[in-house]
mmCIF file of C-alpha atoms in Angstrom:
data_model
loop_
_atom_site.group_PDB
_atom_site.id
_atom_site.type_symbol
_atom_site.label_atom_id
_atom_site.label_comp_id
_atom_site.label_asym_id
_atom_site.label_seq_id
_atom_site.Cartn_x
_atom_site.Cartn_y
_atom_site.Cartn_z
ATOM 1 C CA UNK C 1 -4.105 45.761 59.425
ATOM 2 C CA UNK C 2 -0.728 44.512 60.206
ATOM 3 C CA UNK C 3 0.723 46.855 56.706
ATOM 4 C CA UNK C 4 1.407 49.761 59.441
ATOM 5 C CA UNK C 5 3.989 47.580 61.016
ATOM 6 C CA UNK C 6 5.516 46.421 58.224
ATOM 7 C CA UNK C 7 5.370 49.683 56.212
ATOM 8 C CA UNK C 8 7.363 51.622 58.886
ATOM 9 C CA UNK C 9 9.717 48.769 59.082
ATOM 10 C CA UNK C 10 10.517 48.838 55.344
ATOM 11 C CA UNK C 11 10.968 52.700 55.839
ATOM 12 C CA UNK C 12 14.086 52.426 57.485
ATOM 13 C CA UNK C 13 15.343 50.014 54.908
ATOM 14 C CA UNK C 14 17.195 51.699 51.359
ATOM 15 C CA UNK C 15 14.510 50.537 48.437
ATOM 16 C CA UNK C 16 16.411 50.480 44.963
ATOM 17 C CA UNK C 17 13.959 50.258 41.553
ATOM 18 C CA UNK C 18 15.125 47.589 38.940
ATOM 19 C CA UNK C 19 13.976 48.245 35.486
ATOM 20 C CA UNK C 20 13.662 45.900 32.740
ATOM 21 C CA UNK C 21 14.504 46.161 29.381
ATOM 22 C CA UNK C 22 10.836 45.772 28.367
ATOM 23 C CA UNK C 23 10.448 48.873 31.083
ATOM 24 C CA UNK C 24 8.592 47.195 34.040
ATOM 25 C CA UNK C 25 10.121 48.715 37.138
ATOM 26 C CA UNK C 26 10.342 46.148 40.189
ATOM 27 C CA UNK C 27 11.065 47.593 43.932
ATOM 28 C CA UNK C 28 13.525 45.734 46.448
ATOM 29 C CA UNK C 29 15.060 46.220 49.507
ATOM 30 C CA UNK C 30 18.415 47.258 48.580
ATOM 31 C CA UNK C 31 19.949 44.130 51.360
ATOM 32 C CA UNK C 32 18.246 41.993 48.465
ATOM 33 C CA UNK C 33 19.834 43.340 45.192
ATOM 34 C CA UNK C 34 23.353 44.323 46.233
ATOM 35 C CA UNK C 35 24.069 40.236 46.495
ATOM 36 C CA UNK C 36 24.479 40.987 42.518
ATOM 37 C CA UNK C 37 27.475 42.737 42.088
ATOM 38 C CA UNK C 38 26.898 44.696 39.426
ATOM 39 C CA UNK C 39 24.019 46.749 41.235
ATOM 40 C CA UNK C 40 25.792 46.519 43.643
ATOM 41 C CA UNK C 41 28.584 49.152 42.246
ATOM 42 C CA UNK C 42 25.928 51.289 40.805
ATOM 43 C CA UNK C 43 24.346 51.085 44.100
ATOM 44 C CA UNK C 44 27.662 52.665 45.744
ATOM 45 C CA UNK C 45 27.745 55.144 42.537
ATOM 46 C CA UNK C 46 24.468 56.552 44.252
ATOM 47 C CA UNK C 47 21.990 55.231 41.724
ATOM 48 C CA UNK C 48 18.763 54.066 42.995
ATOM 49 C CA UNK C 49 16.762 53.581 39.368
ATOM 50 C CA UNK C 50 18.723 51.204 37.566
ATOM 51 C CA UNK C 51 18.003 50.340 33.666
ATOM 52 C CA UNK C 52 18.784 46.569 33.107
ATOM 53 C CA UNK C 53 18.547 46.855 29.198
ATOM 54 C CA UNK C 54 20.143 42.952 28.499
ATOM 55 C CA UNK C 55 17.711 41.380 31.143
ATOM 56 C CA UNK C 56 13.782 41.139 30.233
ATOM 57 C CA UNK C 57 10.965 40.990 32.698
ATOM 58 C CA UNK C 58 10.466 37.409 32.052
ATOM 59 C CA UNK C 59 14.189 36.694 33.187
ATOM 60 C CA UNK C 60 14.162 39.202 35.791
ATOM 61 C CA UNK C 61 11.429 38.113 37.789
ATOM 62 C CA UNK C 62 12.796 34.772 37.779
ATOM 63 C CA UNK C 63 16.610 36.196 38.693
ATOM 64 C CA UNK C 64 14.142 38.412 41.896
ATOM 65 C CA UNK C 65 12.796 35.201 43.219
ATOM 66 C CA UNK C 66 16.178 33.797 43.556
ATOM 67 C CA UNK C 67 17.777 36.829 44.928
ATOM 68 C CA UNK C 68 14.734 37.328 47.559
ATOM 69 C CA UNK C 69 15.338 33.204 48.625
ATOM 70 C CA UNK C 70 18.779 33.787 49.220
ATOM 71 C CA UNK C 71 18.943 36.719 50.885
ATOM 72 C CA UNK C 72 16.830 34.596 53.583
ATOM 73 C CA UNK C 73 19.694 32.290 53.791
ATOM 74 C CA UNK C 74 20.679 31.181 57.090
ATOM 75 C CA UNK C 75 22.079 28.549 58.861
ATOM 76 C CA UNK C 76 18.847 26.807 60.087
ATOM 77 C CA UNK C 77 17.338 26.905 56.418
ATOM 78 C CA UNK C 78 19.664 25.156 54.262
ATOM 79 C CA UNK C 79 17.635 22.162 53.497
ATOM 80 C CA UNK C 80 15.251 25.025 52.224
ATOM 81 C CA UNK C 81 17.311 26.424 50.254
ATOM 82 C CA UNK C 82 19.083 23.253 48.488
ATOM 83 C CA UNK C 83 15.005 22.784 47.763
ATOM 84 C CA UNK C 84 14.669 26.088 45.936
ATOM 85 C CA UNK C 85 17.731 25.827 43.982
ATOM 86 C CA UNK C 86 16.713 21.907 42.754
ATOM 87 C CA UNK C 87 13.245 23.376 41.258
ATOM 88 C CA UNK C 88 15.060 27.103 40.010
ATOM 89 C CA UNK C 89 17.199 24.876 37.599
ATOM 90 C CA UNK C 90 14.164 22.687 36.040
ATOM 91 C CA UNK C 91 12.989 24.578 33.105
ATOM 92 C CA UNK C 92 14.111 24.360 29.361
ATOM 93 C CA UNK C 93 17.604 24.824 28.319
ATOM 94 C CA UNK C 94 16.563 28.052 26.403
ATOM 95 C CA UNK C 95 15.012 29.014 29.294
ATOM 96 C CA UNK C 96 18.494 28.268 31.767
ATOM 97 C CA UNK C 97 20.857 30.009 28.708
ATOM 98 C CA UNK C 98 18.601 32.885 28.944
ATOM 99 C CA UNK C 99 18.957 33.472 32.843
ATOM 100 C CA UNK C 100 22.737 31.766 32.939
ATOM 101 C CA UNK C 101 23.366 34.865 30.243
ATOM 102 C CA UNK C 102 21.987 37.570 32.559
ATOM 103 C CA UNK C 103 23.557 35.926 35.634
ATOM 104 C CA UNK C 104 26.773 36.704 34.514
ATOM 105 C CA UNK C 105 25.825 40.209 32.967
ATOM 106 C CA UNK C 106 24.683 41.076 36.919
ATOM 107 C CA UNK C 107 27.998 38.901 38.414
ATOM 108 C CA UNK C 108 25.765 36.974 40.725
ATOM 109 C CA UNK C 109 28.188 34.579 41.788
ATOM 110 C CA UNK C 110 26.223 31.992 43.173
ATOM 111 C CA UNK C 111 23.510 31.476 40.596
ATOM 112 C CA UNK C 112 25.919 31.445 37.918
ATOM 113 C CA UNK C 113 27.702 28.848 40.013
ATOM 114 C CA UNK C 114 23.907 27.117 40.325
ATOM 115 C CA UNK C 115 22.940 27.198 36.568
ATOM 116 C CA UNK C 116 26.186 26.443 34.844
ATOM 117 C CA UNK C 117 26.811 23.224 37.194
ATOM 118 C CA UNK C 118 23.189 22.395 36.238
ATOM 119 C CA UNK C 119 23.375 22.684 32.750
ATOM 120 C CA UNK C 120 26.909 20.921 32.996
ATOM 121 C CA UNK C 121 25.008 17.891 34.569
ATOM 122 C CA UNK C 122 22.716 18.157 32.111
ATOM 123 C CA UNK C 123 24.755 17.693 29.262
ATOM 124 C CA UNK C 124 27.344 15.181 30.131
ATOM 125 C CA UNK C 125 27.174 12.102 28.592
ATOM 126 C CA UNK C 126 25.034 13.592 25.653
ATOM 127 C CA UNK C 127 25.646 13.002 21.883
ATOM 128 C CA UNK C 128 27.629 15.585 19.799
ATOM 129 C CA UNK C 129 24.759 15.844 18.106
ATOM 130 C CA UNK C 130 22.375 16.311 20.563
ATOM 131 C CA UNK C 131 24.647 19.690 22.112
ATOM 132 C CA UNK C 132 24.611 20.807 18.914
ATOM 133 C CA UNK C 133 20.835 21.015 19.354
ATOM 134 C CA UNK C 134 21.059 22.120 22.138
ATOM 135 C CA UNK C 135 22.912 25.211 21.781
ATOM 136 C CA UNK C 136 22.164 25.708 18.888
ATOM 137 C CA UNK C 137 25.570 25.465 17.512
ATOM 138 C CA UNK C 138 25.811 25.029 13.719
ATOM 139 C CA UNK C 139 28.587 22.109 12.865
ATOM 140 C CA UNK C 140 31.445 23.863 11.439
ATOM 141 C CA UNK C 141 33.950 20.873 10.159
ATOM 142 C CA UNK C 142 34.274 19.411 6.648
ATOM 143 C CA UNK C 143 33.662 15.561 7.329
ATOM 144 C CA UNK C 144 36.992 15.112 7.036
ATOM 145 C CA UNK C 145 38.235 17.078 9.690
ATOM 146 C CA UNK C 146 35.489 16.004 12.276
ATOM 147 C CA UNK C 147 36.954 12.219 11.706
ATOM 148 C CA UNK C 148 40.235 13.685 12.075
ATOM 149 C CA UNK C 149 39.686 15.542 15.560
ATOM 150 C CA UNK C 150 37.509 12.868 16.560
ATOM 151 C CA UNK C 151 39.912 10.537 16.200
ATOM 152 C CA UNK C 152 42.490 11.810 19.031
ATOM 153 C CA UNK C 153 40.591 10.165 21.588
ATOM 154 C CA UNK C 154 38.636 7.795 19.645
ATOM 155 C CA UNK C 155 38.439 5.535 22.140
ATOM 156 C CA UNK C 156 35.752 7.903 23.814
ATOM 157 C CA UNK C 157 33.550 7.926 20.884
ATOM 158 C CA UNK C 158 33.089 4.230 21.575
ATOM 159 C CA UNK C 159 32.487 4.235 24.998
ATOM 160 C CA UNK C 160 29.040 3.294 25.181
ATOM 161 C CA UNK C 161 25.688 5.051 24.783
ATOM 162 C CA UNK C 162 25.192 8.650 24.902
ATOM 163 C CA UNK C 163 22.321 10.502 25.276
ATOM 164 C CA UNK C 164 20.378 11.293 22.325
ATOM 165 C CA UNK C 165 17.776 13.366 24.155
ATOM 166 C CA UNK C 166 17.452 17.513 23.865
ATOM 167 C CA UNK C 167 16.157 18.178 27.225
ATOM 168 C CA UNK P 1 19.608 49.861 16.143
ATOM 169 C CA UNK P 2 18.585 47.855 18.598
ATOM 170 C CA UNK P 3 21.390 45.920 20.930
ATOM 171 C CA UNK P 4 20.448 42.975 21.533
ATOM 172 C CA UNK P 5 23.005 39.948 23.111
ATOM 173 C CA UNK P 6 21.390 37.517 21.865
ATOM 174 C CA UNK P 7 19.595 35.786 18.949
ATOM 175 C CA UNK P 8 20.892 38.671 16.730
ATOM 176 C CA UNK P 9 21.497 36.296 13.806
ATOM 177 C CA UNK P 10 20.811 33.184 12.322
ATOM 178 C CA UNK P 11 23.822 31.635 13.577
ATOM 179 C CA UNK P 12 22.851 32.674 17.365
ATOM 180 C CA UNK P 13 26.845 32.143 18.490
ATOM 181 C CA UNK P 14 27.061 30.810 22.150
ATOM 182 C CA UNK P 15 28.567 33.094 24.048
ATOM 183 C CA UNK P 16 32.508 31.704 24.316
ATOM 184 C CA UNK P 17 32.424 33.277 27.793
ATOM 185 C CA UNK P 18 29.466 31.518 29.112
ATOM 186 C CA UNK P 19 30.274 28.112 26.964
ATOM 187 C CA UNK P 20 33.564 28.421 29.011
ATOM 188 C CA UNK P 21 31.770 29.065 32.381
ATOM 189 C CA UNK P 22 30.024 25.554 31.262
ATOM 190 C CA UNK P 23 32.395 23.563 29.505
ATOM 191 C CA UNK P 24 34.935 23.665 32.935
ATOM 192 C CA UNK P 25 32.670 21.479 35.000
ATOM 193 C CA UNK P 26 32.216 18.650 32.574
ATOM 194 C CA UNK P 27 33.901 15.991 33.223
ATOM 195 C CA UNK P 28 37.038 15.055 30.489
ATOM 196 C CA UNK P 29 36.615 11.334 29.634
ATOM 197 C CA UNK P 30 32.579 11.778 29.441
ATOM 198 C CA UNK P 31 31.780 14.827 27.872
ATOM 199 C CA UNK P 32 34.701 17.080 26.895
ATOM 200 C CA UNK P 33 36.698 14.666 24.487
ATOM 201 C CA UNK P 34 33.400 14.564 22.356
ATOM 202 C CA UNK P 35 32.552 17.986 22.777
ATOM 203 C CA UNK P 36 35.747 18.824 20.924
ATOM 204 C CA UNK P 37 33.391 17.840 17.794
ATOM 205 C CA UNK P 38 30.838 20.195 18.710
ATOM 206 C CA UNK P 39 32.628 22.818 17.057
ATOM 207 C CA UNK P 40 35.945 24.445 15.618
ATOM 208 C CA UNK P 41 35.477 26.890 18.625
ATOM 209 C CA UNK P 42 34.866 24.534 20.857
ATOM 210 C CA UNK P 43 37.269 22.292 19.844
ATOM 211 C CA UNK P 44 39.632 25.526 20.422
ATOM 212 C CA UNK P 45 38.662 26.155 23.564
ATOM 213 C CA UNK P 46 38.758 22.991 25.173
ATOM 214 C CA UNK P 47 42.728 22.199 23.772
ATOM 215 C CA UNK P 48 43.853 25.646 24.953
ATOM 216 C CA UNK P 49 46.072 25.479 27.775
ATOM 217 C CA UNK P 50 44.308 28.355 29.457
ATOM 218 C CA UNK P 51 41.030 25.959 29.666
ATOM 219 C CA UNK P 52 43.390 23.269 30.554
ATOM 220 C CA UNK P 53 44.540 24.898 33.476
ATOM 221 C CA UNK P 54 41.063 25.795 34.507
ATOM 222 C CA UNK P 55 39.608 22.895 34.302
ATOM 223 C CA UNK P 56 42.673 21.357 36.536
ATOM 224 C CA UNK P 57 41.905 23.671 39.256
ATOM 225 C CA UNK P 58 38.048 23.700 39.306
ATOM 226 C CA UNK P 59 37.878 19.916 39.768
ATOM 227 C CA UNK P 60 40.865 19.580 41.615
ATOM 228 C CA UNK P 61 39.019 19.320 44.810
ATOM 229 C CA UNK P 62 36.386 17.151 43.361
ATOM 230 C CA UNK P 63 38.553 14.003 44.563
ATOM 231 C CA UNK P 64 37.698 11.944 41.111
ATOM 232 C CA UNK P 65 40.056 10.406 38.014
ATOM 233 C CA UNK P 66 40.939 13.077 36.258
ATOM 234 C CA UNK P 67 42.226 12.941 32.416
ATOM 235 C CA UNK P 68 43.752 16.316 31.268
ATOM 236 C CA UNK P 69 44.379 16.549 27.215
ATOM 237 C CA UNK P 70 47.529 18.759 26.646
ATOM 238 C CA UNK P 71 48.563 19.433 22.673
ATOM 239 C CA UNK P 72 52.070 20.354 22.772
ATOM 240 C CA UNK P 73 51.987 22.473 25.995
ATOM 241 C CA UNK P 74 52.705 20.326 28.332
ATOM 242 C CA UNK P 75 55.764 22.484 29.555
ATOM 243 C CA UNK P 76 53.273 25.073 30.782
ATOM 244 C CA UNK P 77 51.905 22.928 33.423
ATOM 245 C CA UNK P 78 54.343 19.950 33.712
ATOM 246 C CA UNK P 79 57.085 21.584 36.928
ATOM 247 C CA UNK P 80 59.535 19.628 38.022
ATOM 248 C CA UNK P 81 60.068 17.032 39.699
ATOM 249 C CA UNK P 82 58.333 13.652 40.925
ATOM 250 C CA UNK P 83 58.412 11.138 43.491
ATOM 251 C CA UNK P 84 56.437 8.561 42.360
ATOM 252 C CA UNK P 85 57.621 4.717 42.382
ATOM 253 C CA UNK P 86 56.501 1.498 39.973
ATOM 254 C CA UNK P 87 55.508 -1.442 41.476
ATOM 255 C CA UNK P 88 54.070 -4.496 39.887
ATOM 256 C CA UNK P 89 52.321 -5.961 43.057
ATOM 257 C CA UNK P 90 49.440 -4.727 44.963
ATOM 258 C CA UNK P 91 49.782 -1.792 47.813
ATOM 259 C CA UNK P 92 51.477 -2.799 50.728
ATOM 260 C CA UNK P 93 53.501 -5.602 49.589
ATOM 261 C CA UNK P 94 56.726 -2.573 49.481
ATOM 262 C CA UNK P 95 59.365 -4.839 49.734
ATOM 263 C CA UNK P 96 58.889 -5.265 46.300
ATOM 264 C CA UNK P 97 59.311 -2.142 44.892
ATOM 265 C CA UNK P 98 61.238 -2.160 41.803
ATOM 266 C CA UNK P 99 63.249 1.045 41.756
ATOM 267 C CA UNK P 100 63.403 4.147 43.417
ATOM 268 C CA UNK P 101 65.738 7.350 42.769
ATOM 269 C CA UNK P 102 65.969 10.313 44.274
ATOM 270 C CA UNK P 103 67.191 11.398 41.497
ATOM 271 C CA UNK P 104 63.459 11.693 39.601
ATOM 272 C CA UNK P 105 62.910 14.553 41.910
ATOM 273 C CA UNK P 106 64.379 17.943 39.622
ATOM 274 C CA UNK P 107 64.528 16.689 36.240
ATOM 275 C CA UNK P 108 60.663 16.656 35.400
ATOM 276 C CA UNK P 109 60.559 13.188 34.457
ATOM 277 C CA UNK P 110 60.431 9.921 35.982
ATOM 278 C CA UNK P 111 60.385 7.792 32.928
ATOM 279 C CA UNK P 112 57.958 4.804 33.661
ATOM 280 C CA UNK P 113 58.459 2.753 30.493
ATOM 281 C CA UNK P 114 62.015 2.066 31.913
ATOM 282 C CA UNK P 115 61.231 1.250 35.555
ATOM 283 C CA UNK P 116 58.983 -1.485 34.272
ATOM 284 C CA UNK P 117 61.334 -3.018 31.342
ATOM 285 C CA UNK P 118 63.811 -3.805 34.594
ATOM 286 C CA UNK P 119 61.732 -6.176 35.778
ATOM 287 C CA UNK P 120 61.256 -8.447 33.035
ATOM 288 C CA UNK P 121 58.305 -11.040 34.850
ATOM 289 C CA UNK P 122 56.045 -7.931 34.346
ATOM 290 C CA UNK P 123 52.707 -8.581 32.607
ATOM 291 C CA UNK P 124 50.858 -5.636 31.343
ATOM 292 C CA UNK P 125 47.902 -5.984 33.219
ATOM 293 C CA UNK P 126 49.395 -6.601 36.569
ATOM 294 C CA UNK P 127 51.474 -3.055 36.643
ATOM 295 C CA UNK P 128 50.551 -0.598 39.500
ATOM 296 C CA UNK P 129 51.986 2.975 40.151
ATOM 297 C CA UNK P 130 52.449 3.952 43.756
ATOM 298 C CA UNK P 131 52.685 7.114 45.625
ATOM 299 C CA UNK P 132 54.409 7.388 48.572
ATOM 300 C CA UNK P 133 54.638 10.249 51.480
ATOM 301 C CA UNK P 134 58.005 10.983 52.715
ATOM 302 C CA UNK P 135 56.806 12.433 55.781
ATOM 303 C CA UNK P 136 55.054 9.342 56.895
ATOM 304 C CA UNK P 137 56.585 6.835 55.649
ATOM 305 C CA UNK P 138 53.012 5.382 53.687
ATOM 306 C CA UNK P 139 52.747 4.119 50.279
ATOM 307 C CA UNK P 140 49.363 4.025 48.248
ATOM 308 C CA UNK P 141 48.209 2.921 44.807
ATOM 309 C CA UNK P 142 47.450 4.641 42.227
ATOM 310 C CA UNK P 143 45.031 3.487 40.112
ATOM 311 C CA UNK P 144 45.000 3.686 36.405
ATOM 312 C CA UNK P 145 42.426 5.436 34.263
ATOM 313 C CA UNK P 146 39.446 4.091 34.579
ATOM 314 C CA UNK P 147 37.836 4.219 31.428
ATOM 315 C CA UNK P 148 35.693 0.940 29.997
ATOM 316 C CA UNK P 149 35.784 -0.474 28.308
ATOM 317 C CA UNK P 150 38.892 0.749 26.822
ATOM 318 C CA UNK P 151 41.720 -1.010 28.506
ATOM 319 C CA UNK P 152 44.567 1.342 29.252
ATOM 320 C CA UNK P 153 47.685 -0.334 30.182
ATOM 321 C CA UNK P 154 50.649 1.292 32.213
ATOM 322 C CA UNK P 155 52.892 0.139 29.518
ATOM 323 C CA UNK P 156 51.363 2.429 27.553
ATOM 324 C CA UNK P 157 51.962 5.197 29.258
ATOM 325 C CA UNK P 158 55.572 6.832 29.223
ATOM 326 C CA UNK P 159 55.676 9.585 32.054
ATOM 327 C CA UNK P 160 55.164 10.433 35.601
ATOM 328 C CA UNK P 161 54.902 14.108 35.985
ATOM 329 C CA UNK P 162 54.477 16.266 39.204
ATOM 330 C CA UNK P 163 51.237 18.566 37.967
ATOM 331 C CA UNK P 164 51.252 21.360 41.027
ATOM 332 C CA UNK P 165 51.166 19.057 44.024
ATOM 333 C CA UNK P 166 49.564 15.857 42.471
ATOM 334 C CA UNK P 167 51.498 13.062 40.825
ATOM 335 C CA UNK P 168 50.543 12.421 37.017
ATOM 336 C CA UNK P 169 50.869 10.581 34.363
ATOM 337 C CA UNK P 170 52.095 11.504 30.700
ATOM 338 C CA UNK P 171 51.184 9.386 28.045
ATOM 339 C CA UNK P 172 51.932 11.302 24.320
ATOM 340 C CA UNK P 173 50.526 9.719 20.615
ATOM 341 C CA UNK P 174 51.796 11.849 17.908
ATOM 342 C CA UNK P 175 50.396 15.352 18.473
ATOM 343 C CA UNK P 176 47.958 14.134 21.601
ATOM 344 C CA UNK P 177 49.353 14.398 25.654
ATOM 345 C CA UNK P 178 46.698 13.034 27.487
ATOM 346 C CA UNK P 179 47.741 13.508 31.408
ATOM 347 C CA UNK P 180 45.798 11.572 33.660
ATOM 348 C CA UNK P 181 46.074 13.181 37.459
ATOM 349 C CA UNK P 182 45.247 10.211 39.942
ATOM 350 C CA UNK P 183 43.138 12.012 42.692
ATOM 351 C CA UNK P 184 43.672 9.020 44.979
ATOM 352 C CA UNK P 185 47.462 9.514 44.792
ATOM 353 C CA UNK P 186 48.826 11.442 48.147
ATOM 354 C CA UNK P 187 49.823 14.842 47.473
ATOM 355 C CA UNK P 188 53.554 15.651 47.477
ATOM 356 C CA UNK P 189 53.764 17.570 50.071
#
């Protein structure tokens, strides 16, 4: 079995234990994990278990897979990688706020960079409406003043179609 | 109790922090002008002139029309000085430049709507706004906003304005600065 090879290889590398906030515990080569920076201070604070009570398993597993792809990054692969990041972005928007929200609690730079430009291109050119859906974003103006602040730039509320559409 | 970050309440508020993160890489004339009716928050946080400024930077690479909203702010981010000349004929025909003084550069304003009343044979929709580099001598167009199919004359708009390094352009309606920042213009250097 080829494990004996690979086993003594991982040996020498620093293994750090993530824990979700519904308590499964997930393993990782600590070259993987420190590319989020808020392990990555807890790493240098000597922990090696580390309780990630605002991400669930769901969102972490999803947040590993990118991590792992990434960390393979190299200059021969990039085509790859532009690949992985295309099909990372495609699920619901719930499913994007959820892992866009624990991006930033971990400070991984480039996926937050990834999902909020996706979500960004996702959303222009939709209706008012239709973000309000989205986000889930209960419409706080008395008709009155929505006319009123909608009619600084008017001229943009008439330009055309917009996107009706919630995905 | 239980923290939770997220769907604590009916009302399940978007994050500000993370609407922010999202909100700076839409573009202005498509998205963010509307988006102001999202919300009052929103609304907020898109007219504040920290979100102004951020916006400006993040897409100042992004070599596209830009149209920057400013509500009585503008001194934050409008610096001095601007070398920017008003022509009513098409790049390269320079000879025909109708004014140009040094004297724009220092005092913040080059007032457009005053170059182009010189020249009296002017129609609106023949105006153009060049830039030109000192250092080599080369003039370029700037074109206008480019919004359909609302038609946005240069009459209409009162101000050049140096914004950082790029040349823009001031137009004010009552309370409303809209500052469009021509990518295509050179930068001053």
């Amino acid at each position: 079995m080829a494990s004996s090879s690979s086993s003594s290889k991982t040996g020498l590398k620093k293994m750090l234990t993530l824990k979700s906030s519904d308590g499964d515990e997930f393993e990782l080569e600590e070259s993987i994990v420190i590319q989020c920076q808020t392990i990555k201070h807890m790493v240098e604070d000597g922990f090696s278990l580390i309780p990630l009570q605002n991400v669930d398993t769901k969102t972490l597993t999803k947040i590993i897979e990118y991590m792992k792809k990434h960390a393979e990054k190299t200059e021969s692969n990039k085509e790859e990688i532009k690949n992985f990041n295309k099909e990372f972005v495609k699920g619901s928007f719930d499913d994007q706020f959820e892992l866009v929200s624990a991006a930033n609690y971990l400070h991984i730079n480039g996926l937050m960079d990834l999902l909020c430009q996706s979500i960004a291109d996702r959303i222009n050119n939709k209706s008012v409406r239709a973000v309000r859906e989205i986000f889930n974003i209960s419409n706080d103006y008395t008709p009155d003043e929505e006319e009123k602040v909608r009619d600084e730039h008017k001229w943009a509320h008439e330009g055309g179609e917009f996107d009706e559409s919630l995905d | 109790m239980a923290t939770s970050t997220k769907d604590d309440d009916d009302g399940h508020n978007f994050p500000e922090d993370l609407a922010r993160e999202i909100l700076v890489r839409l573009s202005v004339e498509l998205s963010l002008l509307l988006f102001k009716c999202v919300c009052k928050s929103w609304c907020t946080l898109i007219k504040s002139s920290s979100f102004i400024s951020d916006h400006f930077h993040y897409n100042k690479n992004k070599r596209r029309s830009q149209l920057l909203i400013v509500y009585d702010c503008c001194e934050d981010i409008v610096d001095s000085g601007s070398m920017t000349i008003v022509s009513e004929d098409k790049i390269g025909e320079t000879s025909l430049i109708a004014k140009f003084d040094h004297d724009l550069q220092g005092q913040g304003f080059g007032d457009l709507s005053n170059l182009i009343e010189e020249d009296n044979s002017q129609r609106e929709d023949n105006c153009s706004i060049l830039s030109f580099d000192f250092d080599n001598d080369v003039f370029r167009e700037i074109g206008g906003p480019d919004i359909t199919p609302y038609n946005y004359n240069h009459l209409d708009l009162t101000s050049l304005i140096l914004l950082d390094d790029s040349i823009a352009i001031l137009n004010s309606t009552e309370s409303v600065y809209d500052i469009w920042v021509p990518f295509n213009a050179l930068p001053i250097l």
